[in-house]
Amino acid sequence: MEFLVWVIFFLVLGIYLYFEWNEKRIETQRIKLFLMPSLFLSAFLFAQIRQLYVPSALKMALLLGFLGDLLLFDKNKRALFMGGVFSFLAGHLLYAWIIFEMIGEVNLLLLFFASLIYGVILFFFLKKYDDHSGFFYLYCLYGIAVLSITVSSLSLLLETPGLESFMIFAGAHLFMISDMGILKDFKKPRRWSPVILLYSLGQFLLALGIVLGSSI
């Protein structure tokens, strides 16, 4: 029964996807502002029902996601746009911090090889978007943040296997795919993009995995 609280988040996500598919831009932008608050509410209610612990860093990461959506509401204002971009970046780094905290004792050899493999993949992906502008350095910053999340999630899964670790691992990789998709959409917009769906599912899995894993 306690899983019914997640209906709040998935209902908002469903409404968002409906508006996006039907190209209702104003409605899509507005409902997007409710994605992170609804996820926060669902996660909080789930934790309350199960008497679980919600880490302060997770609350802050979700808040930064909401702040990013809010600042990006008007993409024509450069200052607000950059504020939104850095809010999302800070949220990414917070997720990496939370996951590293959950690992405990880190296997440095595993961390090195995982960073090398993911780093090579991200390097060749980002290299295609090197337009010799300041934006490229921003892409690289996001690449480092995404690298931190995926590598830490892999370390967590291998060192403490379990459903919670797998949720975090899957959420981190959906995050990575959605960030790659954002960059592709930025360069070549599409009629409909799965980016927000992947991003939202990634946030959901990360939040649920962290709430369950932090209380073990």
Coordinates of C-alpha atoms in Angstrom, one line a residue:
M1 CA 0.0 0.0 0.0
E2 CA 2.8 2.4 0.8
F3 CA 3.9 2.4 -2.8
L4 CA 0.6 4.1 -3.8
V5 CA 2.1 7.4 -2.7
W6 CA 4.3 7.3 -5.9
V7 CA 1.2 7.7 -7.9
I8 CA 1.4 11.5 -7.1
F9 CA 4.7 11.7 -9.0
F10 CA 3.7 9.4 -11.9
L11 CA 0.4 11.2 -12.4
V12 CA 2.3 14.5 -12.8
L13 CA 4.8 12.9 -15.1
G14 CA 2.0 11.4 -17.2
I15 CA 0.3 14.7 -17.6
Y16 CA 3.6 16.3 -18.6
L17 CA 4.3 13.6 -21.2
Y18 CA 0.7 14.0 -22.6
F19 CA 1.2 17.8 -23.1
E20 CA 4.7 17.3 -24.5
W21 CA 3.5 14.7 -27.0
N22 CA 0.7 17.0 -28.2
E23 CA 3.1 19.9 -28.5
K24 CA 1.3 22.1 -26.0
R25 CA 4.4 24.1 -25.1
I26 CA 3.0 26.5 -22.5
E27 CA 1.2 23.6 -20.6
T28 CA 4.3 21.5 -20.8
Q29 CA 6.5 24.2 -19.3
R30 CA 4.1 24.8 -16.5
I31 CA 3.5 21.2 -15.5
K32 CA 7.3 20.6 -15.6
L33 CA 7.6 22.8 -12.5
F34 CA 5.6 20.2 -10.6
L35 CA 7.8 17.2 -11.4
M36 CA 10.4 17.7 -8.7
P37 CA 8.0 18.9 -5.9
S38 CA 5.7 15.8 -6.6
L39 CA 8.8 13.5 -6.5
F40 CA 9.8 15.1 -3.2
L41 CA 6.3 14.7 -1.8
S42 CA 6.1 11.1 -2.9
A43 CA 9.5 10.3 -1.4
F44 CA 8.7 12.0 1.9
L45 CA 5.3 10.3 2.3
F46 CA 6.8 6.9 1.4
A47 CA 9.6 7.4 4.0
Q48 CA 7.0 8.6 6.6
I49 CA 4.8 5.5 6.1
R50 CA 7.8 3.1 6.3
Q51 CA 9.5 5.1 9.0
L52 CA 12.6 5.5 6.8
Y53 CA 15.3 8.2 6.8
V54 CA 15.4 10.8 4.0
P55 CA 19.0 12.2 3.8
S56 CA 19.2 16.0 3.9
A57 CA 21.5 15.8 0.8
L58 CA 18.7 14.1 -1.2
K59 CA 16.2 16.8 -0.2
M60 CA 18.7 19.4 -1.4
A61 CA 19.3 17.5 -4.7
L62 CA 15.6 17.5 -5.4
L63 CA 15.3 21.1 -4.4
L64 CA 18.1 22.0 -6.8
G65 CA 16.3 20.1 -9.5
F66 CA 13.1 22.2 -8.9
L67 CA 15.2 25.4 -8.8
G68 CA 16.8 24.4 -12.1
D69 CA 13.4 23.9 -13.7
L70 CA 12.2 27.2 -12.3
L71 CA 15.2 29.2 -13.6
L72 CA 15.0 27.6 -17.0
F73 CA 11.3 28.5 -17.3
D74 CA 12.3 31.5 -19.4
K75 CA 15.2 30.3 -21.6
N76 CA 15.5 33.7 -23.2
K77 CA 17.1 35.2 -20.1
R78 CA 20.7 34.2 -20.2
A79 CA 21.4 34.9 -16.5
L80 CA 18.5 32.7 -15.4
F81 CA 19.4 30.1 -17.9
M82 CA 22.9 29.8 -16.5
G83 CA 21.6 29.7 -13.0
G84 CA 19.4 26.8 -13.9
V85 CA 22.3 25.0 -15.6
F86 CA 24.4 25.3 -12.5
S87 CA 21.6 24.3 -10.2
F88 CA 21.3 21.0 -12.1
L89 CA 25.1 20.6 -12.0
A90 CA 25.1 21.1 -8.2
G91 CA 22.3 18.5 -7.9
H92 CA 24.3 16.0 -9.9
L93 CA 27.3 16.4 -7.6
L94 CA 25.1 16.0 -4.5
Y95 CA 23.9 12.7 -5.9
A96 CA 27.5 11.5 -6.3
W97 CA 28.3 12.6 -2.8
I98 CA 25.3 10.7 -1.4
I99 CA 26.2 7.5 -3.2
F100 CA 29.9 7.7 -2.2
E101 CA 28.7 8.1 1.4
M102 CA 26.6 5.0 1.1
I103 CA 29.6 2.9 -0.2
G104 CA 31.7 3.3 2.9
E105 CA 35.1 1.8 2.1
V106 CA 35.8 2.6 -1.6
N107 CA 37.7 0.1 -3.7
L108 CA 40.3 2.4 -5.4
L109 CA 41.2 -0.1 -8.1
L110 CA 37.6 -0.6 -9.1
L111 CA 37.1 3.2 -9.0
F112 CA 40.1 3.8 -11.2
F113 CA 39.1 1.3 -14.0
A114 CA 35.4 2.3 -13.9
S115 CA 36.4 6.0 -14.2
L116 CA 38.7 5.1 -17.1
I117 CA 36.0 3.2 -19.0
Y118 CA 33.2 5.7 -18.4
G119 CA 35.6 8.6 -19.0
V120 CA 36.6 7.2 -22.5
I121 CA 32.9 6.8 -23.4
L122 CA 32.1 10.3 -22.4
F123 CA 35.2 11.8 -24.0
F124 CA 34.4 10.4 -27.4
F125 CA 30.7 11.5 -27.0
L126 CA 31.6 15.1 -26.0
K127 CA 34.4 15.4 -28.6
K128 CA 31.7 15.5 -31.3
Y129 CA 30.2 18.7 -29.7
D130 CA 33.5 20.6 -29.4
D131 CA 32.6 23.9 -31.0
H132 CA 35.5 25.8 -29.5
S133 CA 33.1 27.9 -27.4
G134 CA 32.7 28.4 -23.7
F135 CA 29.7 26.0 -23.7
F136 CA 32.0 23.1 -24.4
Y137 CA 33.7 23.6 -21.1
L138 CA 30.3 23.5 -19.5
Y139 CA 29.6 20.2 -21.3
C140 CA 32.8 18.9 -19.8
L141 CA 31.8 19.9 -16.3
Y142 CA 28.5 18.0 -16.7
G143 CA 30.6 15.1 -18.0
I144 CA 32.6 15.0 -14.8
A145 CA 29.4 15.2 -12.7
V146 CA 27.8 12.4 -14.7
L147 CA 31.0 10.4 -14.4
S148 CA 31.0 10.8 -10.6
I149 CA 27.4 9.5 -10.4
T150 CA 27.8 6.5 -12.7
V151 CA 31.1 5.4 -11.3
S152 CA 29.9 5.7 -7.7
S153 CA 26.7 3.8 -8.5
L154 CA 28.7 1.0 -10.1
S155 CA 31.0 0.8 -7.1
L156 CA 28.0 0.7 -4.7
L157 CA 26.3 -2.1 -6.8
L158 CA 29.5 -4.3 -6.9
E159 CA 30.4 -3.8 -3.2
T160 CA 27.0 -3.9 -1.7
P161 CA 24.7 -5.8 -4.1
G162 CA 21.0 -5.5 -3.5
L163 CA 17.7 -4.1 -4.9
E164 CA 18.5 -0.6 -3.5
S165 CA 21.9 -0.5 -5.1
F166 CA 20.5 -1.7 -8.4
M167 CA 17.9 1.1 -8.3
I168 CA 20.6 3.7 -7.7
F169 CA 22.8 2.1 -10.5
A170 CA 19.9 2.2 -13.0
G171 CA 18.8 5.7 -12.0
A172 CA 22.4 7.0 -12.4
H173 CA 22.6 5.5 -15.9
L174 CA 19.2 6.9 -16.9
F175 CA 20.6 10.3 -15.7
M176 CA 23.7 9.8 -17.9
I177 CA 21.6 8.9 -21.0
S178 CA 19.2 11.9 -20.4
D179 CA 22.1 14.3 -20.1
M180 CA 23.5 13.0 -23.4
G181 CA 20.1 13.4 -24.9
I182 CA 19.9 17.0 -23.7
L183 CA 23.1 17.8 -25.5
K184 CA 21.8 16.2 -28.7
D185 CA 18.5 18.1 -28.5
F186 CA 20.4 21.3 -27.9
K187 CA 22.2 20.9 -31.1
K188 CA 19.4 19.3 -33.2
P189 CA 15.9 19.8 -31.7
R190 CA 13.4 17.0 -32.2
R191 CA 9.6 17.0 -32.3
W192 CA 9.4 14.8 -29.2
S193 CA 12.3 13.8 -27.0
P194 CA 12.5 11.1 -24.3
V195 CA 14.9 13.2 -22.3
I196 CA 12.5 14.4 -19.6
L197 CA 11.0 10.9 -19.2
L198 CA 14.5 9.3 -18.7
Y199 CA 15.6 12.2 -16.4
S200 CA 12.4 11.8 -14.3
L201 CA 12.7 8.0 -14.1
G202 CA 16.4 8.4 -13.2
Q203 CA 15.5 10.8 -10.4
F204 CA 12.7 8.5 -9.2
L205 CA 15.0 5.4 -9.0
L206 CA 17.8 7.4 -7.4
A207 CA 15.4 8.9 -4.8
L208 CA 13.7 5.5 -4.0
G209 CA 17.1 3.7 -3.9
I210 CA 18.7 6.2 -1.6
V211 CA 15.7 6.3 0.8
L212 CA 15.7 2.5 1.0
G213 CA 19.5 2.2 1.1
S214 CA 20.1 4.9 3.7
S215 CA 17.9 3.2 6.2
I216 CA 19.5 -0.2 6.1

